[in-house]
Amino acid sequence: MPFSTLHTSTDDGVLTVVFDNPPVNVLGATTMRELRDLLLPLREDPSVKVIVFESANPEFFLAHVDMNILDQRDVLEELAAAAPEGVNVFQAVGELLRHQPQVSIVKLAGKARGGGAEFVAAADMAFAATETAGLGQVEALMGITPGGGATQYLRDRVGRNRALEIVLTGQLFDAPTAAAYGWINRAVPAAQLDEYVAEVARTIAALAPGVVAAAKRALPPTDFGSALVVEDEAWASLVGLPAAQQLMAAALEAGAQTPEGERDIESLLRKVSASVLNGQ
């Protein structure tokens, strides 16, 4: 199946998926639809044991959800109609990934923020380059809270206290800190990341038939149920407010979603926030 923002290749039971949505790999409606169209059929494909996600852009894995995503309202409406009951379109991406029968692995060479960081936390495993990778939930700096599963995924992985730190500071966390917190599996020297992830994927894919399925059955993903509804309600209560709309519009005007603006989006958003909120 041809995709416009994903490239795929398969080798000995390992499917590699490369995000490629220039200039900074924002998570837009098209990418979400393509992820759904890729992952759903894979549930019935026993030949694929492992899915490795990486980026064509060495700086950005998935920058964050596209701030212009409402421009794709038709695709969003299609995704909303197909989403499982009790989850929004953003949460549906993470929940689909979390419930794949294959083992999902993120190879994080660059930065993942917002919805991109949520995707990392939804994967079964994540390995990140010590020198160059970073993770951040920047939503609070835009006047909102995470709405794609992060509040629950993070609490499950790092505990409530660290989840609150991540969500409310909007800070970029380097790979060693993310590993120490439990957000990712481990930080790996950048020069060794490709081979390390390839070896993990090959090892899992070479296991005897039934082992991966049995392990995932014995270690099921946490059922967040109504907690995702509460997260969606919290996000929805903020995203339509004038403050959030002004912050996102000002961020785009200041250079968000360009390579220059995204390299230190936290500083850009803090400056925008100070200007917008002080002017109200």
PDB file of C-alpha atoms in Angstrom, residues 28-211:
ATOM      1  CA  GLY A  28      -0.794  15.384  10.905  1.00  0.00           C
ATOM      2  CA  ALA A  29      -4.113  13.786  10.031  1.00  0.00           C
ATOM      3  CA  THR A  30      -2.660  12.093   6.948  1.00  0.00           C
ATOM      4  CA  THR A  31       0.099  10.445   8.985  1.00  0.00           C
ATOM      5  CA  MET A  32      -2.439   9.275  11.565  1.00  0.00           C
ATOM      6  CA  ARG A  33      -4.629   7.782   8.833  1.00  0.00           C
ATOM      7  CA  GLU A  34      -1.647   6.094   7.231  1.00  0.00           C
ATOM      8  CA  LEU A  35      -0.567   4.624  10.564  1.00  0.00           C
ATOM      9  CA  ARG A  36      -4.065   3.194  10.998  1.00  0.00           C
ATOM     10  CA  ASP A  37      -4.077   1.786   7.470  1.00  0.00           C
ATOM     11  CA  LEU A  38      -0.672   0.218   8.055  1.00  0.00           C
ATOM     12  CA  LEU A  39      -1.193  -1.208  11.533  1.00  0.00           C
ATOM     13  CA  LEU A  40      -4.690  -2.652  11.270  1.00  0.00           C
ATOM     14  CA  PRO A  41      -3.884  -5.175   8.480  1.00  0.00           C
ATOM     15  CA  LEU A  42      -0.653  -6.119  10.279  1.00  0.00           C
ATOM     16  CA  ARG A  43      -2.731  -7.552  13.107  1.00  0.00           C
ATOM     17  CA  GLU A  44      -3.510 -10.452  10.785  1.00  0.00           C
ATOM     18  CA  ASP A  45       0.048 -10.867   9.474  1.00  0.00           C
ATOM     19  CA  PRO A  46       1.981 -13.463  11.512  1.00  0.00           C
ATOM     20  CA  SER A  47       5.051 -13.045   9.317  1.00  0.00           C
ATOM     21  CA  VAL A  48       5.819  -9.693  10.987  1.00  0.00           C
ATOM     22  CA  LYS A  49       7.076 -10.098  14.564  1.00  0.00           C
ATOM     23  CA  VAL A  50       8.591  -6.667  15.224  1.00  0.00           C
ATOM     24  CA  ILE A  51       7.846  -3.126  14.018  1.00  0.00           C
ATOM     25  CA  VAL A  52      10.663  -0.573  14.265  1.00  0.00           C
ATOM     26  CA  PHE A  53       9.758   3.108  13.906  1.00  0.00           C
ATOM     27  CA  GLU A  54      12.367   5.692  12.928  1.00  0.00           C
ATOM     28  CA  SER A  55      12.604   9.013  11.120  1.00  0.00           C
ATOM     29  CA  ALA A  56      13.955  10.146   7.774  1.00  0.00           C
ATOM     30  CA  ASN A  57      14.876  13.408   9.531  1.00  0.00           C
ATOM     31  CA  PRO A  58      17.787  12.956  11.970  1.00  0.00           C
ATOM     32  CA  GLU A  59      16.695  16.010  13.992  1.00  0.00           C
ATOM     33  CA  PHE A  60      13.000  15.259  14.446  1.00  0.00           C
ATOM     34  CA  PHE A  61      11.276  11.921  15.046  1.00  0.00           C
ATOM     35  CA  LEU A  62       7.770  13.398  15.262  1.00  0.00           C
ATOM     36  CA  ALA A  63       7.867  17.098  16.124  1.00  0.00           C
ATOM     37  CA  HIS A  64       4.348  17.220  17.621  1.00  0.00           C
ATOM     38  CA  VAL A  65       0.760  17.275  16.365  1.00  0.00           C
ATOM     39  CA  ASP A  66       0.371  19.602  13.383  1.00  0.00           C
ATOM     40  CA  MET A  67      -0.844  22.984  14.650  1.00  0.00           C
ATOM     41  CA  ASN A  68      -2.674  23.334  11.313  1.00  0.00           C
ATOM     42  CA  ILE A  69      -4.412  19.980  11.663  1.00  0.00           C
ATOM     43  CA  LEU A  70      -7.889  21.513  11.382  1.00  0.00           C
ATOM     44  CA  ASP A  71      -7.039  22.258   7.750  1.00  0.00           C
ATOM     45  CA  GLN A  72      -7.526  18.490   7.255  1.00  0.00           C
ATOM     46  CA  ARG A  73     -10.989  18.437   8.778  1.00  0.00           C
ATOM     47  CA  ASP A  74     -12.271  15.846   6.297  1.00  0.00           C
ATOM     48  CA  VAL A  75      -9.572  13.362   7.302  1.00  0.00           C
ATOM     49  CA  LEU A  76     -10.126  14.117  10.988  1.00  0.00           C
ATOM     50  CA  GLU A  77     -13.833  13.434  10.612  1.00  0.00           C
ATOM     51  CA  GLU A  78     -13.038  10.114   8.931  1.00  0.00           C
ATOM     52  CA  LEU A  79     -10.654   9.196  11.761  1.00  0.00           C
ATOM     53  CA  ALA A  80     -13.164  10.239  14.421  1.00  0.00           C
ATOM     54  CA  ALA A  81     -15.878   8.101  12.848  1.00  0.00           C
ATOM     55  CA  ALA A  82     -13.576   5.061  12.896  1.00  0.00           C
ATOM     56  CA  ALA A  83     -12.080   5.633  16.370  1.00  0.00           C
ATOM     57  CA  PRO A  84     -13.036   3.149  19.110  1.00  0.00           C
ATOM     58  CA  GLU A  85     -15.613   4.307  21.607  1.00  0.00           C
ATOM     59  CA  GLY A  86     -14.149   6.305  24.480  1.00  0.00           C
ATOM     60  CA  VAL A  87     -11.038   7.648  22.705  1.00  0.00           C
ATOM     61  CA  ASN A  88     -10.421  10.701  20.549  1.00  0.00           C
ATOM     62  CA  VAL A  89      -8.536  10.618  17.226  1.00  0.00           C
ATOM     63  CA  PHE A  90      -5.186  11.334  18.880  1.00  0.00           C
ATOM     64  CA  GLN A  91      -5.620   8.732  21.601  1.00  0.00           C
ATOM     65  CA  ALA A  92      -6.693   6.227  18.941  1.00  0.00           C
ATOM     66  CA  VAL A  93      -3.185   6.316  17.450  1.00  0.00           C
ATOM     67  CA  GLY A  94      -1.527   5.382  20.719  1.00  0.00           C
ATOM     68  CA  GLU A  95      -4.131   2.785  21.625  1.00  0.00           C
ATOM     69  CA  LEU A  96      -3.797   1.123  18.223  1.00  0.00           C
ATOM     70  CA  LEU A  97      -0.040   0.920  18.660  1.00  0.00           C
ATOM     71  CA  ARG A  98      -0.254  -0.308  22.263  1.00  0.00           C
ATOM     72  CA  HIS A  99      -2.518  -3.191  21.240  1.00  0.00           C
ATOM     73  CA  GLN A 100      -0.572  -4.417  18.220  1.00  0.00           C
ATOM     74  CA  PRO A 101       0.300  -8.136  18.415  1.00  0.00           C
ATOM     75  CA  GLN A 102       3.790  -7.305  17.136  1.00  0.00           C
ATOM     76  CA  VAL A 103       6.469  -5.838  19.374  1.00  0.00           C
ATOM     77  CA  SER A 104       6.821  -2.123  18.581  1.00  0.00           C
ATOM     78  CA  ILE A 105      10.185  -0.384  18.991  1.00  0.00           C
ATOM     79  CA  VAL A 106      10.989   3.310  18.586  1.00  0.00           C
ATOM     80  CA  LYS A 107      14.497   4.221  17.460  1.00  0.00           C
ATOM     81  CA  LEU A 108      14.826   7.832  18.573  1.00  0.00           C
ATOM     82  CA  ALA A 109      17.758   9.708  17.080  1.00  0.00           C
ATOM     83  CA  GLY A 110      16.273  13.204  17.319  1.00  0.00           C
ATOM     84  CA  LYS A 111      13.483  15.023  19.148  1.00  0.00           C
ATOM     85  CA  ALA A 112       9.924  13.932  19.861  1.00  0.00           C
ATOM     86  CA  ARG A 113       7.543  16.391  21.474  1.00  0.00           C
ATOM     87  CA  GLY A 114       3.818  16.577  22.169  1.00  0.00           C
ATOM     88  CA  GLY A 115       2.013  13.943  20.098  1.00  0.00           C
ATOM     89  CA  GLY A 116       5.382  12.613  18.965  1.00  0.00           C
ATOM     90  CA  ALA A 117       6.434  11.962  22.547  1.00  0.00           C
ATOM     91  CA  GLU A 118       3.056  10.321  23.157  1.00  0.00           C
ATOM     92  CA  PHE A 119       3.767   7.963  20.266  1.00  0.00           C
ATOM     93  CA  VAL A 120       7.115   7.032  21.828  1.00  0.00           C
ATOM     94  CA  ALA A 121       5.433   6.281  25.153  1.00  0.00           C
ATOM     95  CA  ALA A 122       2.791   4.129  23.422  1.00  0.00           C
ATOM     96  CA  ALA A 123       5.406   1.835  21.852  1.00  0.00           C
ATOM     97  CA  ASP A 124       6.465  -1.344  23.635  1.00  0.00           C
ATOM     98  CA  MET A 125      10.107  -0.251  23.727  1.00  0.00           C
ATOM     99  CA  ALA A 126      12.126   2.860  22.934  1.00  0.00           C
ATOM    100  CA  PHE A 127      15.866   3.350  22.576  1.00  0.00           C
ATOM    101  CA  ALA A 128      17.319   6.838  22.162  1.00  0.00           C
ATOM    102  CA  ALA A 129      20.609   8.415  21.102  1.00  0.00           C
ATOM    103  CA  THR A 130      22.432   9.700  24.164  1.00  0.00           C
ATOM    104  CA  GLU A 131      23.844  12.794  22.505  1.00  0.00           C
ATOM    105  CA  THR A 132      21.000  13.919  20.242  1.00  0.00           C
ATOM    106  CA  ALA A 133      17.600  12.565  21.339  1.00  0.00           C
ATOM    107  CA  GLY A 134      15.081  14.430  23.463  1.00  0.00           C
ATOM    108  CA  LEU A 135      11.491  14.090  24.644  1.00  0.00           C
ATOM    109  CA  GLY A 136       9.041  16.735  25.788  1.00  0.00           C
ATOM    110  CA  GLN A 137       5.358  17.326  26.375  1.00  0.00           C
ATOM    111  CA  VAL A 138       5.086  20.970  25.336  1.00  0.00           C
ATOM    112  CA  GLU A 139       1.297  21.269  25.384  1.00  0.00           C
ATOM    113  CA  ALA A 140       1.148  23.329  28.602  1.00  0.00           C
ATOM    114  CA  LEU A 141       3.244  26.018  26.901  1.00  0.00           C
ATOM    115  CA  MET A 142       0.455  26.284  24.304  1.00  0.00           C
ATOM    116  CA  GLY A 143      -2.273  26.669  26.910  1.00  0.00           C
ATOM    117  CA  ILE A 144      -3.509  23.069  26.803  1.00  0.00           C
ATOM    118  CA  THR A 145      -2.802  19.676  28.329  1.00  0.00           C
ATOM    119  CA  PRO A 146      -1.855  16.495  26.440  1.00  0.00           C
ATOM    120  CA  GLY A 147      -4.790  14.894  24.652  1.00  0.00           C
ATOM    121  CA  GLY A 148      -3.239  11.854  22.984  1.00  0.00           C
ATOM    122  CA  GLY A 149      -2.696   9.554  25.936  1.00  0.00           C
ATOM    123  CA  ALA A 150       0.381  11.123  27.512  1.00  0.00           C
ATOM    124  CA  THR A 151      -1.141  11.710  30.947  1.00  0.00           C
ATOM    125  CA  GLN A 152      -1.886   8.000  31.307  1.00  0.00           C
ATOM    126  CA  TYR A 153       1.111   6.589  29.448  1.00  0.00           C
ATOM    127  CA  LEU A 154       3.485   8.726  31.489  1.00  0.00           C
ATOM    128  CA  ARG A 155       1.869   7.933  34.833  1.00  0.00           C
ATOM    129  CA  ASP A 156       2.169   4.254  33.932  1.00  0.00           C
ATOM    130  CA  ARG A 157       5.829   4.579  32.956  1.00  0.00           C
ATOM    131  CA  VAL A 158       7.347   7.188  35.249  1.00  0.00           C
ATOM    132  CA  GLY A 159       4.894   7.682  38.136  1.00  0.00           C
ATOM    133  CA  ARG A 160       2.510  10.525  38.913  1.00  0.00           C
ATOM    134  CA  ASN A 161       5.106  12.926  40.335  1.00  0.00           C
ATOM    135  CA  ARG A 162       7.382  12.750  37.308  1.00  0.00           C
ATOM    136  CA  ALA A 163       4.418  12.781  34.941  1.00  0.00           C
ATOM    137  CA  LEU A 164       3.296  16.072  36.475  1.00  0.00           C
ATOM    138  CA  GLU A 165       6.826  17.449  36.112  1.00  0.00           C
ATOM    139  CA  ILE A 166       6.933  16.468  32.437  1.00  0.00           C
ATOM    140  CA  VAL A 167       3.451  17.764  31.624  1.00  0.00           C
ATOM    141  CA  LEU A 168       3.593  21.051  33.539  1.00  0.00           C
ATOM    142  CA  THR A 169       7.161  22.213  32.837  1.00  0.00           C
ATOM    143  CA  GLY A 170       7.068  21.664  29.069  1.00  0.00           C
ATOM    144  CA  GLN A 171      10.767  20.873  29.406  1.00  0.00           C
ATOM    145  CA  LEU A 172      12.869  18.890  26.918  1.00  0.00           C
ATOM    146  CA  PHE A 173      14.317  15.804  28.609  1.00  0.00           C
ATOM    147  CA  ASP A 174      17.539  14.332  27.275  1.00  0.00           C
ATOM    148  CA  ALA A 175      17.864  10.611  26.618  1.00  0.00           C
ATOM    149  CA  PRO A 176      19.799   9.699  29.799  1.00  0.00           C
ATOM    150  CA  THR A 177      17.208  11.473  31.970  1.00  0.00           C
ATOM    151  CA  ALA A 178      14.331   9.907  30.063  1.00  0.00           C
ATOM    152  CA  ALA A 179      15.916   6.496  30.596  1.00  0.00           C
ATOM    153  CA  ALA A 180      16.474   7.150  34.303  1.00  0.00           C
ATOM    154  CA  TYR A 181      12.809   8.155  34.623  1.00  0.00           C
ATOM    155  CA  GLY A 182      11.611   5.047  32.779  1.00  0.00           C
ATOM    156  CA  TRP A 183      10.164   7.012  29.854  1.00  0.00           C
ATOM    157  CA  ILE A 184      12.363   4.992  27.459  1.00  0.00           C
ATOM    158  CA  ASN A 185      14.203   1.690  27.826  1.00  0.00           C
ATOM    159  CA  ARG A 186      17.702   3.092  27.599  1.00  0.00           C
ATOM    160  CA  ALA A 187      19.988   5.720  26.115  1.00  0.00           C
ATOM    161  CA  VAL A 188      22.513   4.386  23.611  1.00  0.00           C
ATOM    162  CA  PRO A 189      25.497   6.224  22.088  1.00  0.00           C
ATOM    163  CA  ALA A 190      24.348   7.692  18.777  1.00  0.00           C
ATOM    164  CA  ALA A 191      26.995   5.811  16.786  1.00  0.00           C
ATOM    165  CA  GLN A 192      25.697   2.511  18.166  1.00  0.00           C
ATOM    166  CA  LEU A 193      21.939   3.171  18.031  1.00  0.00           C
ATOM    167  CA  ASP A 194      21.211   1.650  14.613  1.00  0.00           C
ATOM    168  CA  GLU A 195      23.005  -1.619  15.342  1.00  0.00           C
ATOM    169  CA  TYR A 196      21.674  -1.849  18.893  1.00  0.00           C
ATOM    170  CA  VAL A 197      18.046  -1.542  17.800  1.00  0.00           C
ATOM    171  CA  ALA A 198      18.629  -3.869  14.852  1.00  0.00           C
ATOM    172  CA  GLU A 199      20.054  -6.518  17.188  1.00  0.00           C
ATOM    173  CA  VAL A 200      17.109  -6.230  19.602  1.00  0.00           C
ATOM    174  CA  ALA A 201      14.661  -6.509  16.695  1.00  0.00           C
ATOM    175  CA  ARG A 202      16.502  -9.478  15.120  1.00  0.00           C
ATOM    176  CA  THR A 203      16.655 -11.300  18.453  1.00  0.00           C
ATOM    177  CA  ILE A 204      12.910 -10.952  19.029  1.00  0.00           C
ATOM    178  CA  ALA A 205      11.983 -11.796  15.430  1.00  0.00           C
ATOM    179  CA  ALA A 206      14.076 -14.991  15.598  1.00  0.00           C
ATOM    180  CA  LEU A 207      12.224 -16.402  18.622  1.00  0.00           C
ATOM    181  CA  ALA A 208      10.289 -19.639  18.280  1.00  0.00           C
ATOM    182  CA  PRO A 209       6.693 -19.394  17.043  1.00  0.00           C
ATOM    183  CA  GLY A 210       4.257 -18.291  19.701  1.00  0.00           C
ATOM    184  CA  VAL A 211       6.801 -16.748  22.095  1.00  0.00           C
TER     185      VAL A 211
END
